[in-house]
C-alpha cells in the first residue's frame, strides 16, 4: 500500500491501481480526488470535509462511493446510495480496501462547545486514521496517523495516545496550522529526543508518497 499526504489531515492510499482518500477538506489540494474510487470522511469540520469538493468529484466520477458518519451523510443529501452512513464497530469494503470503524465522538474542546460525531478508519488492518479523536482501536495497528495539533489536545496526551495504540510507526497529520518551529517542537517530544512513545515518528510533507504495510 502506498500512502500520500495531501496537506493537513487528508491522505490517499493506493494499492493495485485502486485509490482511497480519507478526509478531503477545505485545506486539501483538490487533485487528491483525481481518479479516486472511494472516499472516507471522519467528521464534518471544514478541514476534514468539503461538501463542494466531494459533490464535484461525484459529478466527475459516477462510480465514486463515500463512507462517513450520519451527520456528514445528511450534508451529502441527494447522492443517494453512493453515500453510506456508518457507526462504531461496522466493517465494509471500499475500492477493495477492508475498512473497520472505531470511535463515536470528536475529542472534547470545551464543556461549552457541543461535541460532534467522529469516526476513525482502520484500513486493511494496517493504517489507522482517527480523525479528530484519540480513539484506541482494540487491535494491532501498523501505521498510526497522529493528529498532532488541534484545540483539543496537548503534546502529553499525544505521547500517551501513541503508547496506548502501540503502532509500529507514526506519521503526523492535522498539522496544517503549524509553522516549521511548531512542527519541530512537537517532533522533539514525539521523536527520539522525547520521553519515548515506542514508535518512530515522522512528518510527511504534502505530496510525499511512502510505502507502508
Short mmCIF file of the C-alpha atoms (twelve columns), coordinates in Angstrom:
data_MODEL
# 
_entry.id   MODEL 
# 
loop_
_atom_site.group_PDB 
_atom_site.id 
_atom_site.type_symbol 
_atom_site.label_atom_id 
_atom_site.label_alt_id 
_atom_site.label_comp_id 
_atom_site.label_asym_id 
_atom_site.label_seq_id 
_atom_site.Cartn_x 
_atom_site.Cartn_y 
_atom_site.Cartn_z 
_atom_site.pdbx_PDB_model_num 
ATOM 1   C CA . UNK A 1   0.000   0.000  0.000   1 
ATOM 2   C CA . UNK A 2   1.260   3.473  -0.874  1 
ATOM 3   C CA . UNK A 3   0.346   6.464  1.297   1 
ATOM 4   C CA . UNK A 4   0.383   10.058 0.056   1 
ATOM 5   C CA . UNK A 5   -0.315  13.102 2.204   1 
ATOM 6   C CA . UNK A 6   -2.310  15.907 0.616   1 
ATOM 7   C CA . UNK A 7   -1.957  18.514 3.312   1 
ATOM 8   C CA . UNK A 8   -3.268  18.818 6.851   1 
ATOM 9   C CA . UNK A 9   -5.478  15.786 7.586   1 
ATOM 10  C CA . UNK A 10  -6.012  14.304 4.130   1 
ATOM 11  C CA . UNK A 11  -4.246  11.186 2.869   1 
ATOM 12  C CA . UNK A 12  -4.638  8.917  -0.148  1 
ATOM 13  C CA . UNK A 13  -3.881  5.214  -0.170  1 
ATOM 14  C CA . UNK A 14  -3.197  3.258  -3.353  1 
ATOM 15  C CA . UNK A 15  -2.933  -0.482 -3.945  1 
ATOM 16  C CA . UNK A 16  -3.110  -2.490 -7.150  1 
ATOM 17  C CA . UNK A 17  -4.399  0.517  -9.084  1 
ATOM 18  C CA . UNK A 18  -7.153  1.270  -6.560  1 
ATOM 19  C CA . UNK A 19  -7.314  4.619  -4.733  1 
ATOM 20  C CA . UNK A 20  -8.969  5.616  -1.480  1 
ATOM 21  C CA . UNK A 21  -8.909  9.093  0.097   1 
ATOM 22  C CA . UNK A 22  -9.557  9.961  3.746   1 
ATOM 23  C CA . UNK A 23  -10.754 13.414 4.864   1 
ATOM 24  C CA . UNK A 24  -10.515 15.711 1.843   1 
ATOM 25  C CA . UNK A 25  -11.354 19.052 3.412   1 
ATOM 26  C CA . UNK A 26  -11.057 22.772 2.870   1 
ATOM 27  C CA . UNK A 27  -7.265  22.677 3.277   1 
ATOM 28  C CA . UNK A 28  -6.843  19.851 0.759   1 
ATOM 29  C CA . UNK A 29  -5.475  20.085 -2.775  1 
ATOM 30  C CA . UNK A 30  -8.483  19.129 -4.968  1 
ATOM 31  C CA . UNK A 31  -6.178  16.900 -7.032  1 
ATOM 32  C CA . UNK A 32  -6.269  14.494 -4.098  1 
ATOM 33  C CA . UNK A 33  -9.557  13.253 -5.577  1 
ATOM 34  C CA . UNK A 34  -8.285  12.704 -9.111  1 
ATOM 35  C CA . UNK A 35  -9.119  9.159  -10.283 1 
ATOM 36  C CA . UNK A 36  -10.212 8.136  -6.779  1 
ATOM 37  C CA . UNK A 37  -12.540 5.163  -6.285  1 
ATOM 38  C CA . UNK A 38  -13.672 5.761  -2.694  1 
ATOM 39  C CA . UNK A 39  -13.673 8.460  -0.008  1 
ATOM 40  C CA . UNK A 40  -13.885 8.145  3.768   1 
ATOM 41  C CA . UNK A 41  -14.823 11.131 5.954   1 
ATOM 42  C CA . UNK A 42  -14.335 11.092 9.718   1 
ATOM 43  C CA . UNK A 43  -16.446 14.167 10.597  1 
ATOM 44  C CA . UNK A 44  -17.883 17.419 9.321   1 
ATOM 45  C CA . UNK A 45  -15.281 20.042 10.333  1 
ATOM 46  C CA . UNK A 46  -14.223 22.063 7.289   1 
ATOM 47  C CA . UNK A 47  -10.605 20.891 7.443   1 
ATOM 48  C CA . UNK A 48  -11.762 17.274 7.041   1 
ATOM 49  C CA . UNK A 49  -14.866 17.631 4.876   1 
ATOM 50  C CA . UNK A 50  -15.577 19.806 1.843   1 
ATOM 51  C CA . UNK A 51  -19.104 19.296 0.565   1 
ATOM 52  C CA . UNK A 52  -18.355 21.275 -2.593  1 
ATOM 53  C CA . UNK A 53  -15.245 19.239 -3.381  1 
ATOM 54  C CA . UNK A 54  -16.989 15.914 -2.846  1 
ATOM 55  C CA . UNK A 55  -20.048 16.842 -4.885  1 
ATOM 56  C CA . UNK A 56  -17.804 17.964 -7.742  1 
ATOM 57  C CA . UNK A 57  -15.836 14.709 -7.523  1 
ATOM 58  C CA . UNK A 58  -19.088 12.740 -7.546  1 
ATOM 59  C CA . UNK A 59  -20.262 14.608 -10.654 1 
ATOM 60  C CA . UNK A 60  -16.965 13.902 -12.406 1 
ATOM 61  C CA . UNK A 61  -16.883 10.238 -11.397 1 
ATOM 62  C CA . UNK A 62  -20.239 8.422  -11.316 1 
ATOM 63  C CA . UNK A 63  -18.572 5.380  -9.732  1 
ATOM 64  C CA . UNK A 64  -17.243 7.284  -6.696  1 
ATOM 65  C CA . UNK A 65  -18.518 5.994  -3.337  1 
ATOM 66  C CA . UNK A 66  -18.376 7.786  0.031   1 
ATOM 67  C CA . UNK A 67  -18.453 6.297  3.542   1 
ATOM 68  C CA . UNK A 68  -18.893 8.542  6.583   1 
ATOM 69  C CA . UNK A 69  -20.903 9.155  9.748   1 
ATOM 70  C CA . UNK A 70  -24.592 10.067 9.846   1 
ATOM 71  C CA . UNK A 71  -24.003 13.827 10.242  1 
ATOM 72  C CA . UNK A 72  -21.857 14.117 7.120   1 
ATOM 73  C CA . UNK A 73  -24.148 11.763 5.187   1 
ATOM 74  C CA . UNK A 74  -27.049 14.163 5.801   1 
ATOM 75  C CA . UNK A 75  -24.989 17.033 4.366   1 
ATOM 76  C CA . UNK A 76  -24.486 14.981 1.193   1 
ATOM 77  C CA . UNK A 77  -28.202 14.501 0.660   1 
ATOM 78  C CA . UNK A 78  -29.035 13.866 -2.952  1 
ATOM 79  C CA . UNK A 79  -26.189 11.467 -3.697  1 
ATOM 80  C CA . UNK A 80  -28.382 8.538  -2.703  1 
ATOM 81  C CA . UNK A 81  -26.844 5.107  -2.327  1 
ATOM 82  C CA . UNK A 82  -23.413 6.442  -3.243  1 
ATOM 83  C CA . UNK A 83  -23.121 7.660  0.370   1 
ATOM 84  C CA . UNK A 84  -23.124 5.155  3.225   1 
ATOM 85  C CA . UNK A 85  -23.531 6.196  6.869   1 
ATOM 86  C CA . UNK A 86  -21.631 4.140  9.440   1 
ATOM 87  C CA . UNK A 87  -21.027 3.786  13.149  1 
ATOM 88  C CA . UNK A 88  -18.528 2.246  15.508  1 
ATOM 89  C CA . UNK A 89  -17.985 -1.483 15.099  1 
ATOM 90  C CA . UNK A 90  -19.040 -1.677 11.461  1 
ATOM 91  C CA . UNK A 91  -16.827 -3.078 8.716   1 
ATOM 92  C CA . UNK A 92  -17.022 -2.707 4.957   1 
ATOM 93  C CA . UNK A 93  -15.048 -2.914 1.716   1 
ATOM 94  C CA . UNK A 94  -14.209 0.306  -0.130  1 
ATOM 95  C CA . UNK A 95  -12.484 0.054  -3.515  1 
ATOM 96  C CA . UNK A 96  -11.046 -3.291 -2.461  1 
ATOM 97  C CA . UNK A 97  -9.723  -1.982 0.865   1 
ATOM 98  C CA . UNK A 98  -11.045 -3.646 4.019   1 
ATOM 99  C CA . UNK A 99  -12.114 -0.940 6.484   1 
ATOM 100 C CA . UNK A 100 -13.220 -1.075 10.118  1 
ATOM 101 C CA . UNK A 101 -14.844 1.780  12.047  1 
ATOM 102 C CA . UNK A 102 -13.693 2.865  15.509  1 
ATOM 103 C CA . UNK A 103 -14.897 5.655  17.758  1 
ATOM 104 C CA . UNK A 104 -18.019 7.771  18.093  1 
ATOM 105 C CA . UNK A 105 -17.237 11.326 19.168  1 
ATOM 106 C CA . UNK A 106 -14.876 14.188 18.384  1 
ATOM 107 C CA . UNK A 107 -12.388 14.886 21.168  1 
ATOM 108 C CA . UNK A 108 -13.807 17.432 23.656  1 
ATOM 109 C CA . UNK A 109 -12.644 21.015 23.143  1 
ATOM 110 C CA . UNK A 110 -14.564 22.741 25.968  1 
ATOM 111 C CA . UNK A 111 -17.688 21.920 28.002  1 
ATOM 112 C CA . UNK A 112 -19.492 24.842 26.350  1 
ATOM 113 C CA . UNK A 113 -18.752 23.577 22.839  1 
ATOM 114 C CA . UNK A 114 -21.057 20.723 21.743  1 
ATOM 115 C CA . UNK A 115 -19.254 17.582 20.609  1 
ATOM 116 C CA . UNK A 116 -19.909 16.173 17.150  1 
ATOM 117 C CA . UNK A 117 -19.756 12.711 15.686  1 
ATOM 118 C CA . UNK A 118 -16.309 11.460 14.702  1 
ATOM 119 C CA . UNK A 119 -15.359 8.020  13.467  1 
ATOM 120 C CA . UNK A 120 -11.899 6.622  12.789  1 
ATOM 121 C CA . UNK A 121 -10.984 4.203  9.999   1 
ATOM 122 C CA . UNK A 122 -8.640  1.211  10.137  1 
ATOM 123 C CA . UNK A 123 -7.661  0.331  6.563   1 
ATOM 124 C CA . UNK A 124 -6.547  -3.209 5.700   1 
ATOM 125 C CA . UNK A 125 -5.808  -3.896 9.376   1 
ATOM 126 C CA . UNK A 126 -2.743  -1.680 8.984   1 
ATOM 127 C CA . UNK A 127 -3.409  2.067  8.676   1 
ATOM 128 C CA . UNK A 128 -5.463  3.957  11.280  1 
ATOM 129 C CA . UNK A 129 -6.829  7.487  10.749  1 
ATOM 130 C CA . UNK A 130 -8.638  8.614  13.934  1 
ATOM 131 C CA . UNK A 131 -9.974  11.944 12.652  1 
ATOM 132 C CA . UNK A 132 -10.152 14.467 15.499  1 
ATOM 133 C CA . UNK A 133 -10.131 11.953 18.320  1 
ATOM 134 C CA . UNK A 134 -7.673  9.885  20.288  1 
ATOM 135 C CA . UNK A 135 -9.501  6.588  19.817  1 
ATOM 136 C CA . UNK A 136 -7.553  3.444  20.706  1 
ATOM 137 C CA . UNK A 137 -8.518  0.502  18.466  1 
ATOM 138 C CA . UNK A 138 -8.856  -2.896 20.098  1 
ATOM 139 C CA . UNK A 139 -6.427  -4.402 17.608  1 
ATOM 140 C CA . UNK A 140 -2.847  -4.113 16.393  1 
ATOM 141 C CA . UNK A 141 -2.065  -1.022 14.308  1 
ATOM 142 C CA . UNK A 142 0.909   -0.969 11.975  1 
ATOM 143 C CA . UNK A 143 0.801   2.714  10.982  1 
ATOM 144 C CA . UNK A 144 -0.900  5.403  13.066  1 
ATOM 145 C CA . UNK A 145 -1.805  8.746  11.508  1 
ATOM 146 C CA . UNK A 146 -1.422  11.043 14.501  1 
ATOM 147 C CA . UNK A 147 -3.347  14.356 14.695  1 
ATOM 148 C CA . UNK A 148 -0.517  16.384 16.196  1 
ATOM 149 C CA . UNK A 149 -2.086  19.833 16.527  1 
ATOM 150 C CA . UNK A 150 -5.593  20.909 17.436  1 
ATOM 151 C CA . UNK A 151 -7.521  22.912 20.055  1 
ATOM 152 C CA . UNK A 152 -8.452  19.679 21.796  1 
ATOM 153 C CA . UNK A 153 -5.108  18.047 22.623  1 
ATOM 154 C CA . UNK A 154 -1.780  18.529 24.352  1 
ATOM 155 C CA . UNK A 155 1.573   17.028 23.483  1 
ATOM 156 C CA . UNK A 156 1.411   14.991 26.684  1 
ATOM 157 C CA . UNK A 157 -1.873  13.445 25.563  1 
ATOM 158 C CA . UNK A 158 -0.318  12.573 22.209  1 
ATOM 159 C CA . UNK A 159 2.600   10.796 23.875  1 
ATOM 160 C CA . UNK A 160 0.203   8.731  25.987  1 
ATOM 161 C CA . UNK A 161 -2.011  8.052  22.975  1 
ATOM 162 C CA . UNK A 162 0.810   6.626  20.865  1 
ATOM 163 C CA . UNK A 163 1.884   4.486  23.800  1 
ATOM 164 C CA . UNK A 164 -1.687  3.183  24.170  1 
ATOM 165 C CA . UNK A 165 -2.124  2.359  20.458  1 
ATOM 166 C CA . UNK A 166 1.414   0.925  20.280  1 
ATOM 167 C CA . UNK A 167 1.806   1.152  16.486  1 
ATOM 168 C CA . UNK A 168 4.904   0.088  14.581  1 
ATOM 169 C CA . UNK A 169 5.266   3.616  13.230  1 
ATOM 170 C CA . UNK A 170 3.599   7.021  13.480  1 
ATOM 171 C CA . UNK A 171 3.117   9.751  10.864  1 
ATOM 172 C CA . UNK A 172 1.936   13.263 11.618  1 
ATOM 173 C CA . UNK A 173 -1.328  14.593 10.238  1 
ATOM 174 C CA . UNK A 174 -3.535  17.528 11.269  1 
ATOM 175 C CA . UNK A 175 -0.539  19.845 11.164  1 
ATOM 176 C CA . UNK A 176 -1.718  22.446 8.651   1 
ATOM 177 C CA . UNK A 177 -1.831  25.228 11.248  1 
ATOM 178 C CA . UNK A 178 1.751   24.622 12.413  1 
ATOM 179 C CA . UNK A 179 4.727   26.573 11.166  1 
ATOM 180 C CA . UNK A 180 8.139   24.905 10.959  1 
ATOM 181 C CA . UNK A 181 9.025   25.939 14.519  1 
ATOM 182 C CA . UNK A 182 5.864   24.431 15.965  1 
ATOM 183 C CA . UNK A 183 6.294   21.235 13.970  1 
ATOM 184 C CA . UNK A 184 9.874   20.898 15.204  1 
ATOM 185 C CA . UNK A 185 8.802   21.424 18.812  1 
ATOM 186 C CA . UNK A 186 6.217   18.654 18.626  1 
ATOM 187 C CA . UNK A 187 8.649   16.353 16.818  1 
ATOM 188 C CA . UNK A 188 11.121  16.922 19.631  1 
ATOM 189 C CA . UNK A 189 8.700   15.428 22.132  1 
ATOM 190 C CA . UNK A 190 7.295   12.658 19.935  1 
ATOM 191 C CA . UNK A 191 10.627  11.698 18.390  1 
ATOM 192 C CA . UNK A 192 13.869  10.294 19.714  1 
ATOM 193 C CA . UNK A 193 14.540  13.288 21.983  1 
ATOM 194 C CA . UNK A 194 11.263  12.943 23.851  1 
ATOM 195 C CA . UNK A 195 10.296  10.683 26.746  1 
ATOM 196 C CA . UNK A 196 9.567   7.822  24.339  1 
ATOM 197 C CA . UNK A 197 6.418   6.512  22.694  1 
ATOM 198 C CA . UNK A 198 7.706   3.163  21.468  1 
ATOM 199 C CA . UNK A 199 7.108   4.059  17.798  1 
ATOM 200 C CA . UNK A 200 9.200   6.031  15.279  1 
ATOM 201 C CA . UNK A 201 7.654   9.423  14.482  1 
ATOM 202 C CA . UNK A 202 7.861   11.148 11.097  1 
ATOM 203 C CA . UNK A 203 6.245   14.108 9.392   1 
ATOM 204 C CA . UNK A 204 5.293   13.866 5.728   1 
ATOM 205 C CA . UNK A 205 5.278   16.935 3.529   1 
ATOM 206 C CA . UNK A 206 2.344   17.452 1.188   1 
ATOM 207 C CA . UNK A 207 2.629   15.317 -1.918  1 
ATOM 208 C CA . UNK A 208 5.119   12.919 -0.361  1 
ATOM 209 C CA . UNK A 209 4.340   9.250  -1.027  1 
ATOM 210 C CA . UNK A 210 5.650   6.327  1.009   1 
ATOM 211 C CA . UNK A 211 5.094   2.595  1.057   1 
ATOM 212 C CA . UNK A 212 3.549   1.097  4.187   1 
ATOM 213 C CA . UNK A 213 2.465   -2.372 5.237   1 
# 
